[in-house]
Short mmCIF file of C-alpha atoms and ligand atoms in Angstrom, two decimals:
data_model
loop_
_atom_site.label_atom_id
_atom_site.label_comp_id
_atom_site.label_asym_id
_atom_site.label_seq_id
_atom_site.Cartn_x
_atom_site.Cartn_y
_atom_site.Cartn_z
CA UNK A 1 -33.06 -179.64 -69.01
CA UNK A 2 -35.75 -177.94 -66.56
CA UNK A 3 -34.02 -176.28 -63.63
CA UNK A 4 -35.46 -178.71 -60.25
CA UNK A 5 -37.33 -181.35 -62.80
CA UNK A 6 -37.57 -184.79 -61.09
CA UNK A 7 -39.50 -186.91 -63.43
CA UNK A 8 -41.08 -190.20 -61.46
CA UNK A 9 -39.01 -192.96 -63.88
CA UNK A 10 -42.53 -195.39 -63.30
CA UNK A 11 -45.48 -195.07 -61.19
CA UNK A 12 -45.48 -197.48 -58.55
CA UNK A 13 -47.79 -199.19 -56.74
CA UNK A 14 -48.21 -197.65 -53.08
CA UNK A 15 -45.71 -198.72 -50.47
CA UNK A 16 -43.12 -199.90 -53.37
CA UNK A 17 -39.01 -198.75 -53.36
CA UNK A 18 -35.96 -200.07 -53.20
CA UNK A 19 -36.52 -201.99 -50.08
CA UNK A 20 -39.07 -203.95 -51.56
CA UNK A 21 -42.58 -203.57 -50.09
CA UNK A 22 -41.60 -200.89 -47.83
CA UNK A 23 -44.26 -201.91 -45.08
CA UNK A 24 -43.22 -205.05 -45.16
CA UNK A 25 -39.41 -204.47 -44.16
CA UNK A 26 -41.20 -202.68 -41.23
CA UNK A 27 -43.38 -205.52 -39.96
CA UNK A 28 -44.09 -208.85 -41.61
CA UNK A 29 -47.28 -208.89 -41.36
CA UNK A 30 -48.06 -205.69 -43.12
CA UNK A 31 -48.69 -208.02 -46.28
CA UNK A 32 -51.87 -209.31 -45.00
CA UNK A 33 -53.72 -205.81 -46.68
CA UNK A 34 -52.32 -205.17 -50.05
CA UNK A 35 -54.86 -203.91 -52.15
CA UNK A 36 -56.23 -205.35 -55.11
CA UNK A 37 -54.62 -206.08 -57.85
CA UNK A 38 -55.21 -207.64 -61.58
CA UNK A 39 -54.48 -211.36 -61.36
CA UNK A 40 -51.37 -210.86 -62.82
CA UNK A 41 -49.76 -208.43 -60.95
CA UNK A 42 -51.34 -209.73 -57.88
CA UNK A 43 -49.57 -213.05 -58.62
CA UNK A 44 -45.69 -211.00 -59.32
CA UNK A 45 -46.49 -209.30 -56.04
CA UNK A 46 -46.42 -212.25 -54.30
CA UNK A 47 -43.09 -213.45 -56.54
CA UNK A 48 -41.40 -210.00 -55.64
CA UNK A 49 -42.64 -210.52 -52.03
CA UNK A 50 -41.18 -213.92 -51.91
CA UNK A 51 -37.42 -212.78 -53.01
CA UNK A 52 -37.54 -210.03 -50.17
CA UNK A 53 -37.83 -213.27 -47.46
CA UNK A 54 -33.99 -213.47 -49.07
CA UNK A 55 -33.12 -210.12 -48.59
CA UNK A 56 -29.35 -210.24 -48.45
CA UNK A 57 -28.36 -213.82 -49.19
CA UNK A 58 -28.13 -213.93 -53.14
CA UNK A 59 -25.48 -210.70 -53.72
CA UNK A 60 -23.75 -210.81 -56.07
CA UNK A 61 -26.99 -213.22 -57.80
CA UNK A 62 -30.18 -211.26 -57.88
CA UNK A 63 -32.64 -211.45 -55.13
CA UNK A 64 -35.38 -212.72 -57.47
CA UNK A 65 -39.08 -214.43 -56.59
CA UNK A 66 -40.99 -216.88 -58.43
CA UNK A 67 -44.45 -218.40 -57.95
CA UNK A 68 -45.98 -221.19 -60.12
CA UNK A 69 -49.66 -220.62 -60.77
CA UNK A 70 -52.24 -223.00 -62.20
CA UNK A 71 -56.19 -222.20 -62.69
CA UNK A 72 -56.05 -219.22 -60.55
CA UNK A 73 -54.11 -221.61 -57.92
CA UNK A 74 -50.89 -221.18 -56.38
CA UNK A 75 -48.49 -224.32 -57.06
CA UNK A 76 -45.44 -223.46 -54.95
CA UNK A 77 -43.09 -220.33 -54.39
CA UNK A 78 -39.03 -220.45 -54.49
CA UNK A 79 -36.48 -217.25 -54.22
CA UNK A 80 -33.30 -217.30 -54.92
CA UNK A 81 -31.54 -217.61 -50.91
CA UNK A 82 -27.70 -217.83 -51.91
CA UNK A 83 -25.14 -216.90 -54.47
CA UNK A 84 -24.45 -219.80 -56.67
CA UNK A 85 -27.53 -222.02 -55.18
CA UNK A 86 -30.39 -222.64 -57.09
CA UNK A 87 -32.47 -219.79 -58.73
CA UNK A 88 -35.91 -218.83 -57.82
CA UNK A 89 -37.37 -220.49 -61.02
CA UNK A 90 -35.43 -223.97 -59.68
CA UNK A 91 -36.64 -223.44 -56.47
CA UNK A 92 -40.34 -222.92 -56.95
CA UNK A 93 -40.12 -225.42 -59.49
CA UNK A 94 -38.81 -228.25 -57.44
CA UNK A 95 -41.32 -227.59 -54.42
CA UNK A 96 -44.11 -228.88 -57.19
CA UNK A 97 -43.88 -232.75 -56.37
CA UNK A 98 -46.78 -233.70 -58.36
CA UNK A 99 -44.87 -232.54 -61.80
CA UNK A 100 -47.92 -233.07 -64.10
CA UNK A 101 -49.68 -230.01 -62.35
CA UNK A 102 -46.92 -227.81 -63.82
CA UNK A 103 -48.07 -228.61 -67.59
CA UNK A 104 -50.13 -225.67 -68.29
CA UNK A 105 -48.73 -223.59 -65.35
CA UNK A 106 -47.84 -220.08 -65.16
CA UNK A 107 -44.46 -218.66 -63.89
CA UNK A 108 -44.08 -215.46 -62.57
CA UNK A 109 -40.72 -214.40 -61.89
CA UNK A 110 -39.48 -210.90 -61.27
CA UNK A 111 -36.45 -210.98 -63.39
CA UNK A 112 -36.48 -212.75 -66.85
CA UNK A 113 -34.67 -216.37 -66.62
CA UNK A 114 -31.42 -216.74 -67.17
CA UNK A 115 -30.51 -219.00 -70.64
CA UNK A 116 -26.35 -219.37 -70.09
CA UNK A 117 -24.45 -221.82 -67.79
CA UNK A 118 -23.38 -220.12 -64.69
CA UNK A 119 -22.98 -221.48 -61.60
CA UNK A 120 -26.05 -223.52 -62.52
CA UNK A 121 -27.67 -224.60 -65.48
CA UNK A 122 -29.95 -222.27 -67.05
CA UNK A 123 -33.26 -222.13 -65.83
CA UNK A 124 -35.29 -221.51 -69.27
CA UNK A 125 -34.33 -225.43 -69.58
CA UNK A 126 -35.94 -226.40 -66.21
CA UNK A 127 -38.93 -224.28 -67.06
CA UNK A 128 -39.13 -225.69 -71.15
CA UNK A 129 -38.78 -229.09 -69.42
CA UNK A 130 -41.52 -228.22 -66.92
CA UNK A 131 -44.18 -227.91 -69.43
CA UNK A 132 -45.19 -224.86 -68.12
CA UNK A 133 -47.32 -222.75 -71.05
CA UNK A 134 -46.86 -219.40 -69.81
CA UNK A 135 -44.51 -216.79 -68.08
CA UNK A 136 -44.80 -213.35 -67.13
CA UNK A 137 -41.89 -211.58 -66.29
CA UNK A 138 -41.17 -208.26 -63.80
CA UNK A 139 -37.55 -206.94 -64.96
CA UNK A 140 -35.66 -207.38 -67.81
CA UNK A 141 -32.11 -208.94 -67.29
CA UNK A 142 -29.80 -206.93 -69.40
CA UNK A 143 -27.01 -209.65 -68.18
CA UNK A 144 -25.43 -211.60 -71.26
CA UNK A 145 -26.77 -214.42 -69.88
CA UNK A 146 -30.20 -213.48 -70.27
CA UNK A 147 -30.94 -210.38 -72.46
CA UNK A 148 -33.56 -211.63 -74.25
CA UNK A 149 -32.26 -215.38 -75.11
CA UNK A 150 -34.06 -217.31 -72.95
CA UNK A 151 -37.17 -214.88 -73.44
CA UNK A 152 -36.90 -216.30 -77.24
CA UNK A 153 -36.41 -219.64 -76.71
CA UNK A 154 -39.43 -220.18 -74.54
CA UNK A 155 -41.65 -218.05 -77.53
CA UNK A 156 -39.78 -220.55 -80.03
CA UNK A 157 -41.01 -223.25 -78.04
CA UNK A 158 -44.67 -221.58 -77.70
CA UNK A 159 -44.50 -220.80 -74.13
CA UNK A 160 -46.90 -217.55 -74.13
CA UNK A 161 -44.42 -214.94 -72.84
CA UNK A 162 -45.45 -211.52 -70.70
CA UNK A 163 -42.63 -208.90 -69.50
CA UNK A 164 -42.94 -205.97 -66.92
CA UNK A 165 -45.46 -206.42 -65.09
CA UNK A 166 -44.64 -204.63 -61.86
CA UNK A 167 -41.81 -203.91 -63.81
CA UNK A 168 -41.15 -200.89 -61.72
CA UNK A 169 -41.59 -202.58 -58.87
CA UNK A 170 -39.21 -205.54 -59.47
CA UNK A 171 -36.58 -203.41 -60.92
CA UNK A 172 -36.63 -201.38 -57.93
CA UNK A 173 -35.56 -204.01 -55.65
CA UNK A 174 -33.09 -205.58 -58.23
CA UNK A 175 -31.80 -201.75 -58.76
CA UNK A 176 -27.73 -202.89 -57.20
CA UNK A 177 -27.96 -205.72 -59.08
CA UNK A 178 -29.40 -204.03 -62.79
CA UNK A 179 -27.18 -200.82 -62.05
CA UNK A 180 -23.73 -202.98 -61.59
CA UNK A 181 -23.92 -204.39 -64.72
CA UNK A 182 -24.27 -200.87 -66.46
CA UNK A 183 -21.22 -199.62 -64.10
CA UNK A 184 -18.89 -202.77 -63.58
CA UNK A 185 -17.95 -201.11 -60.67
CA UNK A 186 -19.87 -201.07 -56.81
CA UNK A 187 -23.38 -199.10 -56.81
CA UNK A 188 -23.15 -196.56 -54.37
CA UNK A 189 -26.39 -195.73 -52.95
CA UNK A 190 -26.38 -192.34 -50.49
CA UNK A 191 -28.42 -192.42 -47.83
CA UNK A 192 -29.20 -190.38 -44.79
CA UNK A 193 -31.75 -188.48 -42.45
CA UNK A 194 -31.95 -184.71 -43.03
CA UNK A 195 -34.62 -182.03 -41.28
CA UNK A 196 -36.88 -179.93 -43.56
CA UNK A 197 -34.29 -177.08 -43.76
CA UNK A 198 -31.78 -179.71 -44.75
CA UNK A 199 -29.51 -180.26 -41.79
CA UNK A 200 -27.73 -184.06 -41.34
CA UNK A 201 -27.03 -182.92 -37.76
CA UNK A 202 -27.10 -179.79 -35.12
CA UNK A 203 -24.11 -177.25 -35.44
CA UNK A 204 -22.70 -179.46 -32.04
CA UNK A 205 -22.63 -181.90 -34.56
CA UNK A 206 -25.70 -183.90 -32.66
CA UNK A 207 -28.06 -185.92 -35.07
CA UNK A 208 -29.10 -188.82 -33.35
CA UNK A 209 -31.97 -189.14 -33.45
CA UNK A 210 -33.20 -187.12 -36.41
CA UNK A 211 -35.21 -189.54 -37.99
CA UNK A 212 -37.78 -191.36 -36.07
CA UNK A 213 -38.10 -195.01 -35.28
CA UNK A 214 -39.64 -196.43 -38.59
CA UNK A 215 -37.13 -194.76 -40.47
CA UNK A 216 -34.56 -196.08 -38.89
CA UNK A 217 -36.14 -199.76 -38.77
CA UNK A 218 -36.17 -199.43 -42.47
CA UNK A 219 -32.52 -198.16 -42.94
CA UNK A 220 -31.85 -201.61 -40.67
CA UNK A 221 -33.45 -203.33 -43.64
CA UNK A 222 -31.44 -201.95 -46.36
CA UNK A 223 -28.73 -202.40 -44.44
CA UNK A 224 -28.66 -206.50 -45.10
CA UNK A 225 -30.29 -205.47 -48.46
CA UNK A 226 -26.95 -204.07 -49.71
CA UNK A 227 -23.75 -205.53 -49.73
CA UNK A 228 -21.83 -203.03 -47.18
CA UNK A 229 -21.86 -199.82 -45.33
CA UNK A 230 -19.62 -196.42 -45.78
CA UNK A 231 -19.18 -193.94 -43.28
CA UNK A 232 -16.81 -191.26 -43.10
CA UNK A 233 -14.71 -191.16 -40.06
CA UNK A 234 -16.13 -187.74 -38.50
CA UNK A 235 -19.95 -189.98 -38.37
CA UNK A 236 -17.81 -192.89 -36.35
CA UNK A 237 -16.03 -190.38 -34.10
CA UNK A 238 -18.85 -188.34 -33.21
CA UNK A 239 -21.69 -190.99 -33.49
CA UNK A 240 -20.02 -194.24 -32.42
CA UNK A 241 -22.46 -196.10 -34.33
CA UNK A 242 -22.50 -199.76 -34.39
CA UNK A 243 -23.93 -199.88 -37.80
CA UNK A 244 -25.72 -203.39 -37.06
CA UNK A 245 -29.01 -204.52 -38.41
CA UNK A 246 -31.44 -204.60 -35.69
CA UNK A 247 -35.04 -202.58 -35.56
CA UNK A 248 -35.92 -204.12 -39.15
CA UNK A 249 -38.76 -207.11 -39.07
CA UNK A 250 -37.27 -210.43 -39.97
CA UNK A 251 -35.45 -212.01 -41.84
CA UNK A 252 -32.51 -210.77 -40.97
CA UNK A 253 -29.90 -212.66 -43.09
CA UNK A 254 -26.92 -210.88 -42.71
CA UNK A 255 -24.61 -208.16 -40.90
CA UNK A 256 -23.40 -205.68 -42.87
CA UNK A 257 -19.63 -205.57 -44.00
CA UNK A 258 -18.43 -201.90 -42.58
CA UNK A 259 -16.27 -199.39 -44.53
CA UNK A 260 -14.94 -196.30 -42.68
CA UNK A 261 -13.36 -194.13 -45.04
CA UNK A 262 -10.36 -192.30 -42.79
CA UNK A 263 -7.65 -190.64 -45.14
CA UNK A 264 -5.44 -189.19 -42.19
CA UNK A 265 -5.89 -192.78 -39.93
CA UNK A 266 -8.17 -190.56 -37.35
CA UNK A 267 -10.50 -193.35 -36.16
CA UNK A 268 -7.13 -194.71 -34.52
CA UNK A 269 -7.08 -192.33 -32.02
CA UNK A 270 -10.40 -192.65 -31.42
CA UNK A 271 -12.19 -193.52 -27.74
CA UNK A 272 -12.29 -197.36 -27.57
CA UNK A 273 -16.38 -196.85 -27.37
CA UNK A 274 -15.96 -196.41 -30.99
CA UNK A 275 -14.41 -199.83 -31.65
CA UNK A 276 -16.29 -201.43 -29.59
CA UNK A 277 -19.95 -200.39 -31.12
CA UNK A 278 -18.54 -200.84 -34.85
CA UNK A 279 -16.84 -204.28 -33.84
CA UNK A 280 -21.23 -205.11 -33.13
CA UNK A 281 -22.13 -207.67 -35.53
CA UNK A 282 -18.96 -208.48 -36.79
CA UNK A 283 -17.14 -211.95 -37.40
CA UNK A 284 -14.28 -213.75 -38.13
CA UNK A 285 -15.20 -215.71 -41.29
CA UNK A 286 -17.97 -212.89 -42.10
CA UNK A 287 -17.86 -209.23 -41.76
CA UNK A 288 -14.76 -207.53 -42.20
CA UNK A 289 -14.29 -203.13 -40.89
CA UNK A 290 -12.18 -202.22 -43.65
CA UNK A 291 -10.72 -198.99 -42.62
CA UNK A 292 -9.68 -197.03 -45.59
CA UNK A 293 -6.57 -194.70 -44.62
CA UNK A 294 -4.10 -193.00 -47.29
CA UNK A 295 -0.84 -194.59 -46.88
CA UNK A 296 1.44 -191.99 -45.48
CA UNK A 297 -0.54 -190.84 -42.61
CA UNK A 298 -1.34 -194.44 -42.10
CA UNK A 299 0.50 -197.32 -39.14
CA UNK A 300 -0.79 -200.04 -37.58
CA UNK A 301 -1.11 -198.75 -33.80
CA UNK A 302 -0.38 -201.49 -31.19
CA UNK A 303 -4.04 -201.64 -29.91
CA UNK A 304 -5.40 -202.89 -33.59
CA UNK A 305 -3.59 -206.40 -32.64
CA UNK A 306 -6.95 -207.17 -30.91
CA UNK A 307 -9.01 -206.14 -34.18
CA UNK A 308 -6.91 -207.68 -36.27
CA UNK A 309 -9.46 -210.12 -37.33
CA UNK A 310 -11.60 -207.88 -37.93
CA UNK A 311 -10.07 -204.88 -39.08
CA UNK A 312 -8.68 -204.94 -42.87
CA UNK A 313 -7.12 -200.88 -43.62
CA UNK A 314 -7.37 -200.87 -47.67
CA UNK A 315 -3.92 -198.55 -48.58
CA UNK A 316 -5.59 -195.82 -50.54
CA UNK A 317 -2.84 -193.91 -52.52
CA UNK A 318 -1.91 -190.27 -51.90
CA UNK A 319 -4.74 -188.33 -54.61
CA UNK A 320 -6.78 -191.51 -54.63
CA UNK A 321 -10.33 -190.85 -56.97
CA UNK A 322 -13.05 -192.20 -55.14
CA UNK A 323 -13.61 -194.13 -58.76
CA UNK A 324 -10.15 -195.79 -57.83
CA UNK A 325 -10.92 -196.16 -53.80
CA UNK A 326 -14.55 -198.39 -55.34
CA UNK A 327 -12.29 -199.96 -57.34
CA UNK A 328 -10.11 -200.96 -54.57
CA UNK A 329 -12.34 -201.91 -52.03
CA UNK A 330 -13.74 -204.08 -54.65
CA UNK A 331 -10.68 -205.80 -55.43
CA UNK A 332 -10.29 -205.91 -51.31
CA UNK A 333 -13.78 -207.54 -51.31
CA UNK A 334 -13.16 -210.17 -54.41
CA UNK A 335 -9.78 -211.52 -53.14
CA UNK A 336 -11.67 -211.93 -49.22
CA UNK A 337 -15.11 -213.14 -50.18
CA UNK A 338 -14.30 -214.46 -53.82
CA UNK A 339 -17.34 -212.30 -55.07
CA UNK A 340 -17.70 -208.50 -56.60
CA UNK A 341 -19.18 -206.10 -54.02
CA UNK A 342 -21.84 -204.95 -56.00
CA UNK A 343 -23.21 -202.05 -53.58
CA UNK A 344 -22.49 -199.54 -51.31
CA UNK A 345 -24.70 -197.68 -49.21
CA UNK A 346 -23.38 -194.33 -47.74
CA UNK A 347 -24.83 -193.41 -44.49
CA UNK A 348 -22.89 -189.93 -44.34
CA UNK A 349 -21.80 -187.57 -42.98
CA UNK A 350 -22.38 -184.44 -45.08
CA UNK A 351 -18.73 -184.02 -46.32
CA UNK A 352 -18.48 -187.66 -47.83
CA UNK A 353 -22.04 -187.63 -49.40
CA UNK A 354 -20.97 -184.00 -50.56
CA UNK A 355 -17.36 -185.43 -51.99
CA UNK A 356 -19.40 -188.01 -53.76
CA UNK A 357 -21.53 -185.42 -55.53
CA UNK A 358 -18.96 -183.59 -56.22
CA UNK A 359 -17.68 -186.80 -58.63
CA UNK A 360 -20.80 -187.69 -59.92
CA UNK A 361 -20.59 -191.09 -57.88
CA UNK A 362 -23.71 -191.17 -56.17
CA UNK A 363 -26.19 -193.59 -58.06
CA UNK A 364 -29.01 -193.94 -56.22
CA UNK A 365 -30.31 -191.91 -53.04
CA UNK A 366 -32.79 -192.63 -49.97
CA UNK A 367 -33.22 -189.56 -48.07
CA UNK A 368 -35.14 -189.45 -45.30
CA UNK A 369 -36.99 -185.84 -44.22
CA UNK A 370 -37.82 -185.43 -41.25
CA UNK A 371 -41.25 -182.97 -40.48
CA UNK A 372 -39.24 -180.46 -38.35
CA UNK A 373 -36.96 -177.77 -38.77
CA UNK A 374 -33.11 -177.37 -36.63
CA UNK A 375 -31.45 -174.47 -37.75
CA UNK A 376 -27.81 -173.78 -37.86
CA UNK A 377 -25.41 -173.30 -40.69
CA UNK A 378 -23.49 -176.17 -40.53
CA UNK A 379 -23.86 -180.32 -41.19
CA UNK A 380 -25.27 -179.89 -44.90
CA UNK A 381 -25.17 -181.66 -48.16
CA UNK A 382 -23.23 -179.23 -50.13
CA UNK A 383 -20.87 -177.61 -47.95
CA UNK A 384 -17.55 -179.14 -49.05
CA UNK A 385 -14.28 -178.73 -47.20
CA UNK A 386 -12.61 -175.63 -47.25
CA UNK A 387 -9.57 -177.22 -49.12
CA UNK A 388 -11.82 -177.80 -51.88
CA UNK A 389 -12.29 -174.20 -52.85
CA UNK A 390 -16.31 -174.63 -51.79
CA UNK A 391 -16.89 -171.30 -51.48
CA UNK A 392 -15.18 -170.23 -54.67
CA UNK A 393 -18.62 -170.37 -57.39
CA UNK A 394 -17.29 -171.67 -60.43
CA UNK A 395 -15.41 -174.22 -58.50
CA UNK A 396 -18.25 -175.81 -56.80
CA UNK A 397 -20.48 -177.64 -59.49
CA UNK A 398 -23.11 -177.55 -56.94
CA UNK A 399 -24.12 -174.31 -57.64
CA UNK A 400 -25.17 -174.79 -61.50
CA UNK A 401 -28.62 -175.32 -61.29
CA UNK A 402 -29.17 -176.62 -64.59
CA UNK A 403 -25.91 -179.02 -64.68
CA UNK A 404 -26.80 -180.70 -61.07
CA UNK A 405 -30.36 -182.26 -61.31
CA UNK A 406 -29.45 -185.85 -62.44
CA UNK A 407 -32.40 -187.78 -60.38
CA UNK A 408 -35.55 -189.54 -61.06
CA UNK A 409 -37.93 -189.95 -58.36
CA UNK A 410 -38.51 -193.53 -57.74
CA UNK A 411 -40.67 -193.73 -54.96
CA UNK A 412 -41.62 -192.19 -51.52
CA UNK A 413 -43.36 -193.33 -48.41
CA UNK A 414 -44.24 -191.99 -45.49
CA UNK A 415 -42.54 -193.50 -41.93
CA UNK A 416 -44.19 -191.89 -39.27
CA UNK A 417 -43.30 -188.58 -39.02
CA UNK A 418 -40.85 -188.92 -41.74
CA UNK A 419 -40.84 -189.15 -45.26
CA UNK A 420 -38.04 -191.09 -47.72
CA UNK A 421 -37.89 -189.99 -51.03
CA UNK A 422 -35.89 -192.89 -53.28
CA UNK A 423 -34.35 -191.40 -56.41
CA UNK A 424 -31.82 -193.05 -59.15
CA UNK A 425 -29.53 -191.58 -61.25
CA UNK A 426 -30.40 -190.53 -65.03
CA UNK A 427 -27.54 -192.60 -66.06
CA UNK A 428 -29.68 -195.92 -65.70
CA UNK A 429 -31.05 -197.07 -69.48
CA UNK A 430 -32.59 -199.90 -67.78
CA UNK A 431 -35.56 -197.87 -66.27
CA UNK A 432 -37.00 -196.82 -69.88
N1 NAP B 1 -28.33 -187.27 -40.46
C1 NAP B 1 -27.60 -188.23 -41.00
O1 NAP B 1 -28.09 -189.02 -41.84
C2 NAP B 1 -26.18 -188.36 -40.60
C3 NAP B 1 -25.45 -189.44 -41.10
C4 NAP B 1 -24.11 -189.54 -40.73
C5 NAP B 1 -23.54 -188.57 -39.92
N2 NAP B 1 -24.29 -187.54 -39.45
C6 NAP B 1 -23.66 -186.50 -38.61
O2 NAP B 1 -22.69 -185.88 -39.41
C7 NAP B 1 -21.56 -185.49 -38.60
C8 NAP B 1 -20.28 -186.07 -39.17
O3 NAP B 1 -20.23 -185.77 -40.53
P1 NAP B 1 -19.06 -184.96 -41.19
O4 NAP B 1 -19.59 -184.39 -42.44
O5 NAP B 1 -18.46 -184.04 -40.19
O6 NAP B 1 -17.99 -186.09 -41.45
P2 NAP B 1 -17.98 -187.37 -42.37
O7 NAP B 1 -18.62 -187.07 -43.68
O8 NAP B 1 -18.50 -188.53 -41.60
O9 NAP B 1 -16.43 -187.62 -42.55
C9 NAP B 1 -15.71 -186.69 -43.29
C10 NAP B 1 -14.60 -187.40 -44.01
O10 NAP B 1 -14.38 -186.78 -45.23
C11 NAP B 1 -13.01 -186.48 -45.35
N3 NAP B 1 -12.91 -185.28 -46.19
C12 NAP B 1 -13.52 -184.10 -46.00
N4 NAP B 1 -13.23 -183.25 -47.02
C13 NAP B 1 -12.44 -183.94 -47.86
C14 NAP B 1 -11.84 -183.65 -49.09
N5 NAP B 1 -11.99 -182.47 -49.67
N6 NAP B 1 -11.10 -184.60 -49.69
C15 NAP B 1 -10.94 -185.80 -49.12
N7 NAP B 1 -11.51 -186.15 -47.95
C16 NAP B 1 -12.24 -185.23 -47.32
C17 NAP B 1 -12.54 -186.28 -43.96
O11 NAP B 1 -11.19 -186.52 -43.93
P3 NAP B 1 -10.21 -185.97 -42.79
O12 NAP B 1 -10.25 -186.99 -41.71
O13 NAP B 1 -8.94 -185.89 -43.49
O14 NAP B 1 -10.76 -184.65 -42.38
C18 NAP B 1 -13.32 -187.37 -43.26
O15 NAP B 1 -12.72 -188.62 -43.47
C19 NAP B 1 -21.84 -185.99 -37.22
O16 NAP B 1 -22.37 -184.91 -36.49
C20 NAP B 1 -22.93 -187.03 -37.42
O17 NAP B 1 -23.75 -187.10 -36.28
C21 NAP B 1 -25.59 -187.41 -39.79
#
């Protein structure tokens, strides 16, 4: 492999990443310009447009988007707003009262239909019964359900069939959902705000604010976009963040659940400023902090009565992997919410993103450079913890060159005076 190669996996259109139309998560009425487009994709823009009015009600279901289309017309629009609830397809289809203008229809849909019984019947029936005669399709669903069934049945039944079209674009913003089922384990997603001489913070440890406010109104997006939030415990100690959704434009769905990951129990002894901002946004039937701790260094102080409802520690063994601390926050999340958490996003600091390097964990990044330059030796991705032997060359697989560059470039956009580069991992078959 090339030494620094970063193949784009798909050219997409301008303004497309994971968030969706990035512009859009910025200000809702930054769709009123898009530029033109053939009919077709013009018509999945609007689907995949659609499904990002969801953002953060379908997980663990796909956020997907559907239009119905007749003579150049649009019938109706539906997206998929809340696991186990109708899908897009449904949705769109049912907001079409007078049924005999469906006949001869087109349905764009960013993710191919499902054909298997899940929590609802499959939605190739609805659309065979719909008399639609065509369908163009963003993503390809490698789910069971799917994978190519219902794709086949509709040709069977001479429904002209289309697939990626924006496929990019669509897989993209179904990337937690597509990756998860190659992983069966939560997406983890690193993100944070570095300078151009690639410091996360000043050597006082000071990093608010190094991105500007557009970068951090789209972080508030992908913050209901995923399922929950990682931070190690030196980022809530010195930061106090309150990790809340709040500069994004609306929707905004959901609050993010919040995982501080805190081997030696240190947030405990933290100032109660700390608790206080991360207990923002949180519920009691939503939300949950889980605090991850390692179970020797780890009691319940007397102060955490008043958290309790809100505060969940998840025991990590002594040597945990962070493969078996995803695992267990996933089995934390299933038995609580009664549904997988499919992804994480990591908002730092430097030592966790660096950890999950380190173990090849990291499978998708957003980093955000900011046009200035800080200085200092400290606070960067790559400088692991002395008990790790970091400065020890063969121990420190950050240093091969050739063994380290695992990313595609996905997409980039410009925020201001910052710029996010969106990259996945080469793992992913499901871009090619
Ligand atoms: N620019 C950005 O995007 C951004 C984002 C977040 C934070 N920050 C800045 O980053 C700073 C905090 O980051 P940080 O890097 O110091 O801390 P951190 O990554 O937030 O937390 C470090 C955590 O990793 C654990 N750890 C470190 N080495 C380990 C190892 N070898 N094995 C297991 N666990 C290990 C530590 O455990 P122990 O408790 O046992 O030490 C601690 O829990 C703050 O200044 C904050 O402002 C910047």
């Amino acid at each position: 492999m090339d030494v620094l190669k970063a193949d784009p996996l798909h050219p997409l259109q301008a303004g497309f990443g994971f968030g969706g139309y990035i512009p859009r998560a910025l200000d809702a009425a930054a769709v009123q310009d898009l530029p033109a487009l053939s009919p077709d994709e013009s018509w999945m823009r609007l689907a995949l447009l659609e499904s990002m009015e969801g953002i953060g009600r379908s997980s663990p279901n796909p956020p997907v988007g559907a239009v119905l289309v007749k003579e150049g017309r649009l019938l109706s629009k539906g997206a998929t707003l809340a696991y186990g609830d109708r899908h897009a397809e449904r949705v769109a289809l049912d907001a079409v009262t007078d049924r005999s203008q469906l006949v001869g229809a087109t349905c764009y849909v960013t993710l191919e239909p499902c054909a298997g019984i899940g929590k609802q019947p499959p939605c190739v029936e609805a659309l065979l019964a719909s008399g639609i005669s065509r369908i163009v399709v963003g993503a390809r669903d490698p789910h069971p359900k799917a994978a190519g069934q219902g794709l086949k049945a509709l040709t069977q039944a001479g429904v002209a069939v289309e697939t990626d079209v924006l496929g990019g674009e669509c897989r993209a913003w179904l990337f937690p959902f597509l990756a998860w089922q190659q992983l069966q384990r939560p997406v983890v997603i690193g993100k944070w705000a570095q300078t151009l001489d690639g410091h996360l913070a000043d050597d006082h440890g000071r990093s608010q604010w190094i991105s500007g406010n557009k970068a951090r109104a789209y972080t508030h997006w992908l913050r209901q976009k995923y399922d929950a939030i990682l931070v190690g415990v030196g980022t809530a100690l010195a930061d106090a963040p309150s990790l809340t959704v709040r500069e994004a434009a609306p929707p905004l769905h959901r609050q993010p659940h919040k995982i501080i990951f805190d081997p030696k129990g240190r947030l405990c002894n933290g100032q109660s400023a700390v608790f206080h901002n991360l207990r923002q946004g949180l519920q009691k039937s939503g939300p949950v902090l889980f605090h991850a701790v390692e179970t020797p260094h780890w009691k319940p102080e007397p102060w955490m009565e008043a958290f309790k409802d809100v505060l969940e520690p998840v025991l990590m063994p002594p040597q945990c992997s962070w493969l078996e601390f995803l695992r267990l926050l996933d089995q934390q999340h299933r038995t609580r919410f009664g549904r997988e958490l499919q992804s994480i996003m990591v908002e730092g600091g430097a030592q966790i993103l660096t950890l999950l390097v380190r173990d090849e964990l990291l499978d998708a990044l957003q980093v955000f450079i900011r046009a200035g330059i800080l200085g200092g030796s400290r606070h960067r991705i790559g400088r692991l913890d002395p008990r790790d032997g970091a400065s020890a060359p063969p121990t420190n697989p950050m240093l091969d060159l050739n063994a380290r560059h695992d990313f595609q470039l996905v997409a980039t956009q410009q925020l201001g005076d910052d710029v996010v580069l969106e990259c996945a991992h080469r793992r992913f078959t499901f871009w090619n």
